[in-house]
mmCIF file of C-alpha atoms in Angstrom:
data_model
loop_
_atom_site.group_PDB
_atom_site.id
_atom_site.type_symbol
_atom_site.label_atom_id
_atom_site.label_comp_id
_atom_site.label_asym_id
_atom_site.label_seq_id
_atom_site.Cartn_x
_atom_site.Cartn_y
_atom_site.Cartn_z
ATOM 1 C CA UNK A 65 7.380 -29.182 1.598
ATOM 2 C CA UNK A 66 9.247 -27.826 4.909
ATOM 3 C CA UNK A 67 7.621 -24.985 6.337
ATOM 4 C CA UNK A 68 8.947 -21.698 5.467
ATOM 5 C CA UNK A 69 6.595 -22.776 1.628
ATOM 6 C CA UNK A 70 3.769 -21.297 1.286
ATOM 7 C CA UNK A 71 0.324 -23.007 2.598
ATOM 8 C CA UNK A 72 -1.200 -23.226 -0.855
ATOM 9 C CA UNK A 73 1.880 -24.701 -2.499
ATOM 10 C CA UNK A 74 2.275 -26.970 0.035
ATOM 11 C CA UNK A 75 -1.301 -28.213 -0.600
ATOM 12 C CA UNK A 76 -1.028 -27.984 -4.298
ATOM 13 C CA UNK A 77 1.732 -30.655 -3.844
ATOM 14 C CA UNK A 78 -0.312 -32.624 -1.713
ATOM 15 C CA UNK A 79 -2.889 -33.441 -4.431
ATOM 16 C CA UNK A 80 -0.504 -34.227 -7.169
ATOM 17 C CA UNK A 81 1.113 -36.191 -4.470
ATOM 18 C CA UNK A 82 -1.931 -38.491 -4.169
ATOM 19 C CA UNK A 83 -2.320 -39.357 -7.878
ATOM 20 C CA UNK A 84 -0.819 -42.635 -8.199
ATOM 21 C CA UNK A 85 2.685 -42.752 -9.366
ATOM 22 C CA UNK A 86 3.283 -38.892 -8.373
ATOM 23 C CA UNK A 87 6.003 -39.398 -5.283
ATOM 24 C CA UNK A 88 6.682 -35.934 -3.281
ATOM 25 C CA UNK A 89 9.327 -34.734 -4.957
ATOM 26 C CA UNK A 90 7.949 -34.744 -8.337
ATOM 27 C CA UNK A 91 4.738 -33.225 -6.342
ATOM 28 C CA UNK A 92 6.726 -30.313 -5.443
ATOM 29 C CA UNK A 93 8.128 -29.374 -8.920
ATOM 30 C CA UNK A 94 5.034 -29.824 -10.662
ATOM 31 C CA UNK A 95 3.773 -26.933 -7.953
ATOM 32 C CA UNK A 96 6.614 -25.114 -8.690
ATOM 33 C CA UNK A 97 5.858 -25.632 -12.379
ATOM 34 C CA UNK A 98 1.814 -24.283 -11.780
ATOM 35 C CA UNK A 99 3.283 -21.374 -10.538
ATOM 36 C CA UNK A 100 5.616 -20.784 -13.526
ATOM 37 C CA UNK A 101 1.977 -21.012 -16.064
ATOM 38 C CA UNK A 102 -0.199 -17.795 -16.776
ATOM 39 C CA UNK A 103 -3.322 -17.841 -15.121
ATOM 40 C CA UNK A 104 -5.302 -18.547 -18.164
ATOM 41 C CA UNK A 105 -3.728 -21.470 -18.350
ATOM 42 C CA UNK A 106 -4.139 -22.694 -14.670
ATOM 43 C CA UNK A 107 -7.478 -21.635 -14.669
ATOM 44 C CA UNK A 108 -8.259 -24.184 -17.948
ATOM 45 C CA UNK A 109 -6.383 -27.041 -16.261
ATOM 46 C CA UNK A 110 -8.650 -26.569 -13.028
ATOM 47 C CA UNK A 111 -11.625 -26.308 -15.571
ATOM 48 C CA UNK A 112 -10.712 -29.836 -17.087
ATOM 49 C CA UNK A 113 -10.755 -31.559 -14.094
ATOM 50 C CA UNK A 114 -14.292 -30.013 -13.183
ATOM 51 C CA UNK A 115 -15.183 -31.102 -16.370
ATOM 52 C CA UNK A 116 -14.097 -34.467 -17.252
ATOM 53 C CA UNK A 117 -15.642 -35.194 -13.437
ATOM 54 C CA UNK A 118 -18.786 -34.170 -14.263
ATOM 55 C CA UNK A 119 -19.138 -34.609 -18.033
ATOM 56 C CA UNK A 120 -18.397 -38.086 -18.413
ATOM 57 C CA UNK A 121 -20.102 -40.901 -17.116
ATOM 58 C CA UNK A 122 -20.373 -44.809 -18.188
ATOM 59 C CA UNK A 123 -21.977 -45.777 -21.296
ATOM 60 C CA UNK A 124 -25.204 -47.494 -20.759
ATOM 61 C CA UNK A 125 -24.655 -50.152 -22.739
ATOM 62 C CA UNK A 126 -21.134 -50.840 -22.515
ATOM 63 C CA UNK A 127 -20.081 -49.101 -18.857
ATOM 64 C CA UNK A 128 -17.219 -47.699 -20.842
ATOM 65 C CA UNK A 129 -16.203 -43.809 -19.766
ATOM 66 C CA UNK A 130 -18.367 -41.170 -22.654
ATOM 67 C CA UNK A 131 -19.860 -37.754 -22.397
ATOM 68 C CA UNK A 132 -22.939 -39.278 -24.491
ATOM 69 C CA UNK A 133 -25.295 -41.812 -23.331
ATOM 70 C CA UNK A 134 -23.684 -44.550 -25.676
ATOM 71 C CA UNK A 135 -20.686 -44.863 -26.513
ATOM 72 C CA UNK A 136 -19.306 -44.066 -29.713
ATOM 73 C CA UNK A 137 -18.732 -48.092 -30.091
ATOM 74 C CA UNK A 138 -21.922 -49.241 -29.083
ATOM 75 C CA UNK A 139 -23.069 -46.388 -31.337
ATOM 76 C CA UNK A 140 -21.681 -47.276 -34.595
ATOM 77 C CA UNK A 141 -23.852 -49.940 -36.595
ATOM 78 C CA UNK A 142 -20.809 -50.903 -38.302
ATOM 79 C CA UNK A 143 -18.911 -52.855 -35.244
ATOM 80 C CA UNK A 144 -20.151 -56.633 -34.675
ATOM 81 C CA UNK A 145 -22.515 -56.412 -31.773
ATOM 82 C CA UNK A 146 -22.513 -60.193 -31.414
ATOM 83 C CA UNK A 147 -18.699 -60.346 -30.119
ATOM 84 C CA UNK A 148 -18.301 -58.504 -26.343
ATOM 85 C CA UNK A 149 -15.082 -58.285 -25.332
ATOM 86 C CA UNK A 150 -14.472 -58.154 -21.800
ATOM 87 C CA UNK A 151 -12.038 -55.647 -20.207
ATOM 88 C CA UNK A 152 -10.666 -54.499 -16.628
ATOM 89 C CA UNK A 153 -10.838 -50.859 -17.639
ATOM 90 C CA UNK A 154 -11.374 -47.883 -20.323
ATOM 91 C CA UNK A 155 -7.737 -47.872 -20.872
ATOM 92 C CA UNK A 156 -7.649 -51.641 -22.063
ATOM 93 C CA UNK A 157 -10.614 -50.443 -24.839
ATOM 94 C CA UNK A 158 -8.161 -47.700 -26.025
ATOM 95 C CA UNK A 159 -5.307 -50.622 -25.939
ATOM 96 C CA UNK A 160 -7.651 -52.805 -28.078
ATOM 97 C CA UNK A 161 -8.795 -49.760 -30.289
ATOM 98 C CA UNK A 162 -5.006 -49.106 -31.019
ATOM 99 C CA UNK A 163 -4.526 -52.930 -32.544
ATOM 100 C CA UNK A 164 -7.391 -51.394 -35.428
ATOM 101 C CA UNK A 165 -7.919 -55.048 -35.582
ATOM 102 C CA UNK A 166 -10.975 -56.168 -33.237
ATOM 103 C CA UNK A 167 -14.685 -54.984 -34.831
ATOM 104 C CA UNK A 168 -16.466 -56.202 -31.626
ATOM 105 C CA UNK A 169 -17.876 -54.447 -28.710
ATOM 106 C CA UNK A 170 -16.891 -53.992 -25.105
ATOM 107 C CA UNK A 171 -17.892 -54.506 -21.876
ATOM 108 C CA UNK A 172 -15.768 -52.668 -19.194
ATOM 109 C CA UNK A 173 -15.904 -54.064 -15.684
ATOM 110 C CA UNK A 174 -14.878 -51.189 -14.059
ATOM 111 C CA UNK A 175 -11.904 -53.368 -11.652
ATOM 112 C CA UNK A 176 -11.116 -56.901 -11.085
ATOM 113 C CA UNK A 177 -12.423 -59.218 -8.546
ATOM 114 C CA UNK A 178 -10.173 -58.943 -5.579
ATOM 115 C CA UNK A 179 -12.611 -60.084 -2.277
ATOM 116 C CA UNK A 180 -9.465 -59.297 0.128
ATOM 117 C CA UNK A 181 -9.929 -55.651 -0.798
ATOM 118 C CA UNK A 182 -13.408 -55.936 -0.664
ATOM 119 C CA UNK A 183 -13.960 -56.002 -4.489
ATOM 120 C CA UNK A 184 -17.042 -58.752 -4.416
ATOM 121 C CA UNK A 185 -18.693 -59.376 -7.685
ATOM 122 C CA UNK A 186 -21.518 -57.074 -7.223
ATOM 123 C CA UNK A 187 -18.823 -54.187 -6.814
ATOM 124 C CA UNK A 188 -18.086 -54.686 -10.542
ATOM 125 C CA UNK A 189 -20.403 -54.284 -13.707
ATOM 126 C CA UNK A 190 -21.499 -57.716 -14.250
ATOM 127 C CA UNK A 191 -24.722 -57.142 -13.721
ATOM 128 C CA UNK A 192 -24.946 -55.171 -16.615
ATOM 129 C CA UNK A 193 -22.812 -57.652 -18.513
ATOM 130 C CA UNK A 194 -25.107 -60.507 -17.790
ATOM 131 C CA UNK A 195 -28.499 -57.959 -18.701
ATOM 132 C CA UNK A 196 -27.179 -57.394 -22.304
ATOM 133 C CA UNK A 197 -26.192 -60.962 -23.050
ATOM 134 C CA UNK A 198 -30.171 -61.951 -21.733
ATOM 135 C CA UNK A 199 -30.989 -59.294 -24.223
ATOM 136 C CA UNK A 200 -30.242 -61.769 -27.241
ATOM 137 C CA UNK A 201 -27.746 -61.491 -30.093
ATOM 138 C CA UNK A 202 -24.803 -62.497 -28.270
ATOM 139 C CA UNK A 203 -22.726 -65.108 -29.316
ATOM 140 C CA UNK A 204 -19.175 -65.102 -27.953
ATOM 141 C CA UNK A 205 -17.986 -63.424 -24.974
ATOM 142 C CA UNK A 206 -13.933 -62.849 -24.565
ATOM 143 C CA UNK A 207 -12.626 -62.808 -21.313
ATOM 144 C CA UNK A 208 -9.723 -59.886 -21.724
ATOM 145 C CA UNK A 209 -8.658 -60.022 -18.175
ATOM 146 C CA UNK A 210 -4.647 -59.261 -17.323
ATOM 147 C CA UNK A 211 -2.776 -62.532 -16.885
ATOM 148 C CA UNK A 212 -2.703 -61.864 -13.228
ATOM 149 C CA UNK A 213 -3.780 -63.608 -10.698
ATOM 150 C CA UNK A 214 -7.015 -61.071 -10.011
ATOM 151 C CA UNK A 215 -7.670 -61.096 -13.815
ATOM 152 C CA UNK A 216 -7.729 -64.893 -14.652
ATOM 153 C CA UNK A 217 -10.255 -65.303 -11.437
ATOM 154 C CA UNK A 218 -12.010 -62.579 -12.550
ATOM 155 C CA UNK A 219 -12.112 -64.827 -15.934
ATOM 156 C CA UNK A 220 -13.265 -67.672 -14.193
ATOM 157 C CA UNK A 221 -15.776 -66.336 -12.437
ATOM 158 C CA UNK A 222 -17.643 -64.048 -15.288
ATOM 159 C CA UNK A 223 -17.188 -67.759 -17.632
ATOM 160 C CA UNK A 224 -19.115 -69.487 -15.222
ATOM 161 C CA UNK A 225 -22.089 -67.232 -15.062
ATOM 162 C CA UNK A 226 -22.151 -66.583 -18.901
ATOM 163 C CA UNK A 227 -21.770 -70.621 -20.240
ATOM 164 C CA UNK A 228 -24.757 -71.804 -18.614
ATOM 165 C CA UNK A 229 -26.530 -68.903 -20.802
ATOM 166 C CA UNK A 230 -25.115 -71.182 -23.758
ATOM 167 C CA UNK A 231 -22.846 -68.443 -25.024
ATOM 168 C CA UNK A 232 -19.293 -69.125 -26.480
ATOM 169 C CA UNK A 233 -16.654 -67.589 -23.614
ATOM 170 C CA UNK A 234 -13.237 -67.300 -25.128
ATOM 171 C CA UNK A 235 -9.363 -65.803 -22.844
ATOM 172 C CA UNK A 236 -6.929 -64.136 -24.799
ATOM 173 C CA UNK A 237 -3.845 -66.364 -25.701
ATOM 174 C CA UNK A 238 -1.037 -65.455 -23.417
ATOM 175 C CA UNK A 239 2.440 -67.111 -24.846
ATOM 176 C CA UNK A 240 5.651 -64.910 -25.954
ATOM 177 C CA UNK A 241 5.445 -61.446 -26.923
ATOM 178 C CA UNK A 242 6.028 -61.006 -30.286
ATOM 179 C CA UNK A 243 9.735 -59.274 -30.347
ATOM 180 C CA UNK A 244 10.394 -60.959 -27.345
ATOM 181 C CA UNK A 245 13.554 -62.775 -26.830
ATOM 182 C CA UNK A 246 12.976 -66.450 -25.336
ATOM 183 C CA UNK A 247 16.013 -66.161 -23.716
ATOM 184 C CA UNK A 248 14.463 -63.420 -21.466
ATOM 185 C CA UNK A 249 10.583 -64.466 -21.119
ATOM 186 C CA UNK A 250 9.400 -65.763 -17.179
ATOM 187 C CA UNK A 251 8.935 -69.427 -17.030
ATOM 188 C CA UNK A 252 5.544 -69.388 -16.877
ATOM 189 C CA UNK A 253 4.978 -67.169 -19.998
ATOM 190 C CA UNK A 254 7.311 -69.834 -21.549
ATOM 191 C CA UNK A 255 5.074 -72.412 -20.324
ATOM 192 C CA UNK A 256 2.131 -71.143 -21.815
ATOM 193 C CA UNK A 257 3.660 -70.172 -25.139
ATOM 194 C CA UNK A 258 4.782 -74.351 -24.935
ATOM 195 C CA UNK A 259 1.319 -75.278 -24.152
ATOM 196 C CA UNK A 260 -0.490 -72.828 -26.847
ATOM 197 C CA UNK A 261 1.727 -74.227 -29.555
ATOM 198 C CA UNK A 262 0.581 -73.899 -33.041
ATOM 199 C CA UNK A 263 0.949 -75.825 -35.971
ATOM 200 C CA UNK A 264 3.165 -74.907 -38.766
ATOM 201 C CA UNK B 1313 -6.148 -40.636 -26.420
ATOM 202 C CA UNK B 1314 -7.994 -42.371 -29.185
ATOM 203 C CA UNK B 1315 -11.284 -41.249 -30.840
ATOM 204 C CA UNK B 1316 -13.536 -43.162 -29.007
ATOM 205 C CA UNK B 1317 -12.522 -41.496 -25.897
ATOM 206 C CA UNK B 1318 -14.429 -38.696 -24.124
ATOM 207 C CA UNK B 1319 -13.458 -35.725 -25.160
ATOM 208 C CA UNK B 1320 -13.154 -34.047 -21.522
ATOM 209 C CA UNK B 1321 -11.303 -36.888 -20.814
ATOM 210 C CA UNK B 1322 -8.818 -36.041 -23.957
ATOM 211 C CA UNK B 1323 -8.726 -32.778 -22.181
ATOM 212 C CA UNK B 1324 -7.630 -33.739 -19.060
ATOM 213 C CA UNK B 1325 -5.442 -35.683 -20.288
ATOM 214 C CA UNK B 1326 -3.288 -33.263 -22.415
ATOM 215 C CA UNK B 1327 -3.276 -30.752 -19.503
ATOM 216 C CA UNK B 1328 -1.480 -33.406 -17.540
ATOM 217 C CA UNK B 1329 0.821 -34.303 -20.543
ATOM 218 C CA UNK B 1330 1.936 -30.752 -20.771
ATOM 219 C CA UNK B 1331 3.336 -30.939 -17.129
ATOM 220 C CA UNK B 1332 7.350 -31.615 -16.969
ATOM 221 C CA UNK B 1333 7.551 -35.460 -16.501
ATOM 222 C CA UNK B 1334 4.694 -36.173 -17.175
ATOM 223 C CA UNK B 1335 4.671 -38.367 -21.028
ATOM 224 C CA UNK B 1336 1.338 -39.471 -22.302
ATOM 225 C CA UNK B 1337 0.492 -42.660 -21.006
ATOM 226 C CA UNK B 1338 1.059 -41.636 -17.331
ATOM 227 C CA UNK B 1339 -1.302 -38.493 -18.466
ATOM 228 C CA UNK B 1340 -4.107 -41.017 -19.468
ATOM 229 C CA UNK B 1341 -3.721 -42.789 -16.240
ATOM 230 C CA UNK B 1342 -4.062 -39.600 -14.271
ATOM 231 C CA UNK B 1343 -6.874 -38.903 -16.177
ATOM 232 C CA UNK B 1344 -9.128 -42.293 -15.394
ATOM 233 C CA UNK B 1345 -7.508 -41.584 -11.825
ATOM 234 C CA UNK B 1346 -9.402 -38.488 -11.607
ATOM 235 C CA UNK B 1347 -12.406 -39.481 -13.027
ATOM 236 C CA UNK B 1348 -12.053 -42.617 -9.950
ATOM 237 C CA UNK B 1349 -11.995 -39.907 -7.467
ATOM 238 C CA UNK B 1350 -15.423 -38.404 -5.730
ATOM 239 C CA UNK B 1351 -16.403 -35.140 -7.087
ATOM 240 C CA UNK B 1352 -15.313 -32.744 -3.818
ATOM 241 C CA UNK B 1353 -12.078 -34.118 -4.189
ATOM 242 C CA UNK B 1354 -11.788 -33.597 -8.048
ATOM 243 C CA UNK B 1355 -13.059 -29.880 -6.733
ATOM 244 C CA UNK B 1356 -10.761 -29.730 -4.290
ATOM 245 C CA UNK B 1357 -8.239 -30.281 -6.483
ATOM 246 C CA UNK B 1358 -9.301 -27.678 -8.914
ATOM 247 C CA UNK B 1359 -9.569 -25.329 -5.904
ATOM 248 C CA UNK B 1360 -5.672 -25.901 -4.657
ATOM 249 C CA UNK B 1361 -4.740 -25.276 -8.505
ATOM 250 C CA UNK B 1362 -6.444 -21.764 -8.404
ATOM 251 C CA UNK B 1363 -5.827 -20.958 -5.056
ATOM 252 C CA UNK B 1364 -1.661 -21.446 -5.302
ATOM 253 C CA UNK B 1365 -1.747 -19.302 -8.494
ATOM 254 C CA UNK B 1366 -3.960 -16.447 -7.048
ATOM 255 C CA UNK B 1367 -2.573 -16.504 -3.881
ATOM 256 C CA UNK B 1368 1.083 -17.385 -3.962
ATOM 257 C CA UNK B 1369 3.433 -14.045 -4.923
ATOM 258 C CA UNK B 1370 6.929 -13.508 -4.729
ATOM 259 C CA UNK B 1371 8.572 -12.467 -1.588
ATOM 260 C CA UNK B 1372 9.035 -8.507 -1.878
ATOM 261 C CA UNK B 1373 12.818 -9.252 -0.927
ATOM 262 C CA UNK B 1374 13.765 -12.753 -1.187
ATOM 263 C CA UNK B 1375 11.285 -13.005 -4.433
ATOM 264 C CA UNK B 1376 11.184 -16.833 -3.380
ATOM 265 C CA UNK B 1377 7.159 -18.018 -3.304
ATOM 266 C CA UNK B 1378 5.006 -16.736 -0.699
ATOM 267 C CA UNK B 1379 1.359 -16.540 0.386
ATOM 268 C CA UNK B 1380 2.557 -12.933 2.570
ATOM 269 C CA UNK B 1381 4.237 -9.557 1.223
ATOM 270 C CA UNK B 1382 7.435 -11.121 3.086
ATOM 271 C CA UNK B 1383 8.593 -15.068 3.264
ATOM 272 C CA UNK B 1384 8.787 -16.073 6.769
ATOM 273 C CA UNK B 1385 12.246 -16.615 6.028
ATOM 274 C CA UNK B 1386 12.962 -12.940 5.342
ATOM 275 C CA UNK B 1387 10.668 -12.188 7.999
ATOM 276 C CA UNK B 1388 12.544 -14.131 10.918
ATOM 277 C CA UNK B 1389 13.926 -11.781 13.040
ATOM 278 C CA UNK B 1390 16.938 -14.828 14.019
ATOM 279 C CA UNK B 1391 17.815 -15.103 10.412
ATOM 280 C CA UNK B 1392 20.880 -13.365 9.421
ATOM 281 C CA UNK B 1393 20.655 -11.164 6.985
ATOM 282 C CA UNK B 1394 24.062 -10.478 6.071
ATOM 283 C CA UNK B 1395 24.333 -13.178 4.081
ATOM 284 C CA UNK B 1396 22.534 -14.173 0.896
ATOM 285 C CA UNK B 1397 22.607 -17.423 -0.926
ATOM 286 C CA UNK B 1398 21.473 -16.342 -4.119
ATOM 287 C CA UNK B 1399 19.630 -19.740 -5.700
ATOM 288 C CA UNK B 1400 17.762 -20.287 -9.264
ATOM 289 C CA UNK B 1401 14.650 -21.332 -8.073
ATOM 290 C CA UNK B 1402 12.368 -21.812 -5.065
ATOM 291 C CA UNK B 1403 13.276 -25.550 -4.809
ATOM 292 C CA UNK B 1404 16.824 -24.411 -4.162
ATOM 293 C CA UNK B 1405 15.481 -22.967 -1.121
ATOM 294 C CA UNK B 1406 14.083 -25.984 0.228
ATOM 295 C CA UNK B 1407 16.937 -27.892 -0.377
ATOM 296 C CA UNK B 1408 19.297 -25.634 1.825
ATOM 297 C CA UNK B 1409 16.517 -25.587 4.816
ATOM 298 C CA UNK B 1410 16.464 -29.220 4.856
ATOM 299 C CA UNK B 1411 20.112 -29.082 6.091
ATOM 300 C CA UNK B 1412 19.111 -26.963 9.011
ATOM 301 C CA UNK B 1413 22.413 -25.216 9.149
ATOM 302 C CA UNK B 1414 22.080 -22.362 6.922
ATOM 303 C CA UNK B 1415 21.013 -19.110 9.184
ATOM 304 C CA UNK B 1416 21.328 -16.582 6.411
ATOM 305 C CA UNK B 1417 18.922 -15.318 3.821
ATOM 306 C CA UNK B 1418 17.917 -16.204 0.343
ATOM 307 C CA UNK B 1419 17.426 -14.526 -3.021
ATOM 308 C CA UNK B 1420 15.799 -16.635 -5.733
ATOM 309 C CA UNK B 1421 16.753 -15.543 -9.331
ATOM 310 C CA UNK B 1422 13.635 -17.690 -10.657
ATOM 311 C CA UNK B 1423 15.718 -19.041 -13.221
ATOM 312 C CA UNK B 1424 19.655 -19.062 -14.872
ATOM 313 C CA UNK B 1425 21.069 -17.354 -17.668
ATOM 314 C CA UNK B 1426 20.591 -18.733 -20.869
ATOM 315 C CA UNK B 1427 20.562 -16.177 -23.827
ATOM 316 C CA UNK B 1428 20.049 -18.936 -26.624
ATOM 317 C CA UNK B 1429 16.392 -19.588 -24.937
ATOM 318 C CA UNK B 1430 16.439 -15.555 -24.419
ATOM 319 C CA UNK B 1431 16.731 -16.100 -20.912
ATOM 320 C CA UNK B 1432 18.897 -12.141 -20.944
ATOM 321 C CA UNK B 1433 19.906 -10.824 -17.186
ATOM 322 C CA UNK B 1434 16.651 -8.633 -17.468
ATOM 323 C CA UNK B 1435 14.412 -11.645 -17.602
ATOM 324 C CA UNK B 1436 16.054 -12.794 -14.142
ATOM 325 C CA UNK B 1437 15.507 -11.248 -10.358
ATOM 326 C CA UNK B 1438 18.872 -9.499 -10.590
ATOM 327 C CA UNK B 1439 17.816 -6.016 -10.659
ATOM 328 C CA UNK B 1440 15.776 -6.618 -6.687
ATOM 329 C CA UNK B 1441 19.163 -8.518 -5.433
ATOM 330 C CA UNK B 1442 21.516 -5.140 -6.496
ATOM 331 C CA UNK B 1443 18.672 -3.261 -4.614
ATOM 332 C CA UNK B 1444 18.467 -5.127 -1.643
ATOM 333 C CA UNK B 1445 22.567 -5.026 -1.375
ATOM 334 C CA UNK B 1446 22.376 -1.302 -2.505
ATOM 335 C CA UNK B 1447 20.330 -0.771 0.921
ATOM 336 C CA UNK B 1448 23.326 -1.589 2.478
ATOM 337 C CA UNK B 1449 24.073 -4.336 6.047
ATOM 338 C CA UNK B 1450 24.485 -7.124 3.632
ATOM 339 C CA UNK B 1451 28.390 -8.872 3.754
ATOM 340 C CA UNK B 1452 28.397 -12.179 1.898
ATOM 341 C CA UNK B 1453 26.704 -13.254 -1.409
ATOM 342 C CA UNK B 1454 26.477 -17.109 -1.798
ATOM 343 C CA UNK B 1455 26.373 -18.122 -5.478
ATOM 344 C CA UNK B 1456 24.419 -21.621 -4.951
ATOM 345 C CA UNK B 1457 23.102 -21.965 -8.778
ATOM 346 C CA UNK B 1458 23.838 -25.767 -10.274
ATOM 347 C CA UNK B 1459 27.318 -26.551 -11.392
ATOM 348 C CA UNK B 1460 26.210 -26.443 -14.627
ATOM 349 C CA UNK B 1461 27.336 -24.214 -18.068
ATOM 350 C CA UNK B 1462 24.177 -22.115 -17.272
ATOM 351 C CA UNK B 1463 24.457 -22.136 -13.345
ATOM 352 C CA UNK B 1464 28.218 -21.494 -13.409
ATOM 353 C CA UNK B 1465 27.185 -18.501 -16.355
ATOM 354 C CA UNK B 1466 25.134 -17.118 -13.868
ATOM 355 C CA UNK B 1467 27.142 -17.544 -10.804
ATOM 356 C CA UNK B 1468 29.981 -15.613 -12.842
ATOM 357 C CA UNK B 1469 27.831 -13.341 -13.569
ATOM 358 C CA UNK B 1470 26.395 -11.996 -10.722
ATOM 359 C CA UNK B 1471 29.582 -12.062 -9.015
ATOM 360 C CA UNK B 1472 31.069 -9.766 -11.770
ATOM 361 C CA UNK B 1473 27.903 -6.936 -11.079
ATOM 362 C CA UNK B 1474 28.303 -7.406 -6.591
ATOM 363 C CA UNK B 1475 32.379 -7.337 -6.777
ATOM 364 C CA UNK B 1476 32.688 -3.474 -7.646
ATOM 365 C CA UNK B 1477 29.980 -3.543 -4.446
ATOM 366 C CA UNK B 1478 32.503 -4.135 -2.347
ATOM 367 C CA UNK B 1479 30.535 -7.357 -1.634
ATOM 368 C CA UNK B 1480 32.443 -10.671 -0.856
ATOM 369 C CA UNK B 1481 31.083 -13.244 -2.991
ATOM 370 C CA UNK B 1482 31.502 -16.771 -2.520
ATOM 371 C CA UNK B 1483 30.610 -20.276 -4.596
ATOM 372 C CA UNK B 1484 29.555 -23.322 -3.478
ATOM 373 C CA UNK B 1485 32.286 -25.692 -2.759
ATOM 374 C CA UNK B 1486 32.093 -28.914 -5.450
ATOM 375 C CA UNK B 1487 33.861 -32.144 -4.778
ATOM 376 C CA UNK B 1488 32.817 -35.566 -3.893
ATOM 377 C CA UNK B 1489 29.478 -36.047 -2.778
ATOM 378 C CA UNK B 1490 29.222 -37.233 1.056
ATOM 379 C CA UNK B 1491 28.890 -41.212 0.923
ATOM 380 C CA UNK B 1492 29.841 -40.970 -2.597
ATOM 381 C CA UNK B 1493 32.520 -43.538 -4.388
ATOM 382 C CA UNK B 1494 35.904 -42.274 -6.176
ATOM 383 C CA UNK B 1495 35.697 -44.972 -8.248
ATOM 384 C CA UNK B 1496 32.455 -43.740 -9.873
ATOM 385 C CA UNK B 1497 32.970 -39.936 -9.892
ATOM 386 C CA UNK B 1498 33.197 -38.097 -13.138
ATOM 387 C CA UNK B 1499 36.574 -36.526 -13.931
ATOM 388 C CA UNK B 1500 35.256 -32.967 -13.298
ATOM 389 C CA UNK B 1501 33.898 -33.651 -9.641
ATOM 390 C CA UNK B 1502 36.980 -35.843 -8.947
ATOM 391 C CA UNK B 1503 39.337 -32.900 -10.548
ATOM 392 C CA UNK B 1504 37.447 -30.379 -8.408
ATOM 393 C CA UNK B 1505 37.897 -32.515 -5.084
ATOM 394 C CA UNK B 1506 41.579 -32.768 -6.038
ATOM 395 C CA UNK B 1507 41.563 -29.159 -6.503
ATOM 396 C CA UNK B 1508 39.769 -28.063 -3.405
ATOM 397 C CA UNK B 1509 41.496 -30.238 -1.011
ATOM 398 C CA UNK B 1510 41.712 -29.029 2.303
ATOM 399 C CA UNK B 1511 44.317 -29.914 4.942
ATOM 400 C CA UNK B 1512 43.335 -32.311 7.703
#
């Protein structure tokens, strides 16, 4: 914002600015658009930051974000303890909560190995991953990584600490979206839908 | 967000969703951004929302947004203040200052004409712009609202109140956009052009 804005504007648009995805321009009209609330209003969207910052934390069992100690998932007797699957981060738990399919539990890694950017192994929750399966009652462990090339090392990696623990480690299938038109799918989706093949 | 989500996190998320542009997948992502972020700059961004709502007024002339009583534009003794480009909304104003070759003053209307969303002339800054003319020195009004049914409404107008002034009013020119191709202009900018050719 040139100079003649005002300071506070101008800083205002700075921090939406530096949310991902948020260029300048759309910085400056969601200033504009603060300005254009009431003050009640403001005042509760300043008040939900504060709060979702300090109120929610990681689960203790399954790292995932929750105001309570455990999770509602890890918290409901109901959900099959003995399946963990593996995740990247809370939004691939709501993404797997949305399918209303899956009865397992979760373990959310918090980020994917990357040791370019510095993301070692002991930068992610693995630890903790490794602690509950010593616990007992484990029996299969599905790698949910993205098909990327971060996410299938992360894969690796986790698989080869957990199957010497003689637990079942499972990936997700990756072949063509269903919907998806062959005509338009990247060869090496194509590949693995060819190599996944099912019988009839 | 689904149930299994943090409520704060819910929270923050809807106050993000309410935003223009803002849909509610990109809100969820904003929301794990922030809770990614340390906790002084989660503050700080609480801090910039307050602070640019308490803080930032409109100009007592130009009514464009300003931390002062009077914008530095109105301020600036160089400015001439003659002329006013009379704009919808603050974002106008930036827009003309990028081209560095406007020297007049501004009025900002905070909005356009639109009585089916009961947007009436009372609900605009009309009544400070006839009192800042009525104080007399000013010569030229600028209508610079969109071409649009509601920006050309309000252009119309305003020039219909300034005219029995003894003000000269004047609207932006419209024609082909600098850099622009014929071949793709609609009919209306390209009947415009045609229509406010100039000689060479």
């Amino acid at each position: 914002m040139a100079d003649h804005n005002a300071l506070p504007l101008v800083i205002l648009a700075e921090k939406f600015a530096s949310l991902p995805g948020i260029g300048m321009k759309s910085a400056q009209r969601l200033a504009y658009h603060i300005m254009s609330m009431d003050e009640e209003s403001v005042r509760d969207f300043a008040k939900a930051l504060i709060d979702a910052k300090n109120n929610v934390h990681s689960c203790k069992c399954c790292q995932n974000l929750t105001e309570k100690d455990i999770c509602p998932i890890c918290g409901d007797d109901e959900r099959d303890a003995s399946v963990i699957c593996v995740v990247e981060g809370p939004k691939d738990v709501t993404a797997f909560e949305r399918t209303r399919e899956y009865n397992g539990v979760y373990h959310v890694l918090h980020g994917l190995l990357s040791p370019m950017d510095g993301i070692t192994p002991d930068k992610l929750r693995i630890r903790e991953l490794l602690a509950r399966i010593s616990a007992g009652s484990v029996e299969e462990v599905i790698m949910a990584t993205n098909p990327t090339v971060e996410g299938d090392a992360t894969a690796m990696y986790v698989a080869g600490l957990l199957k010497p623990m003689g637990i079942k480690v499972t990936r997700l299938a990756f072949g063509l979206p269903v919907g998806g038109i062959l005509e338009y799918a990247d060869e090496i989706t194509l590949f693995k839908a060819l190599e996944n093949r099912n019988d009839m």
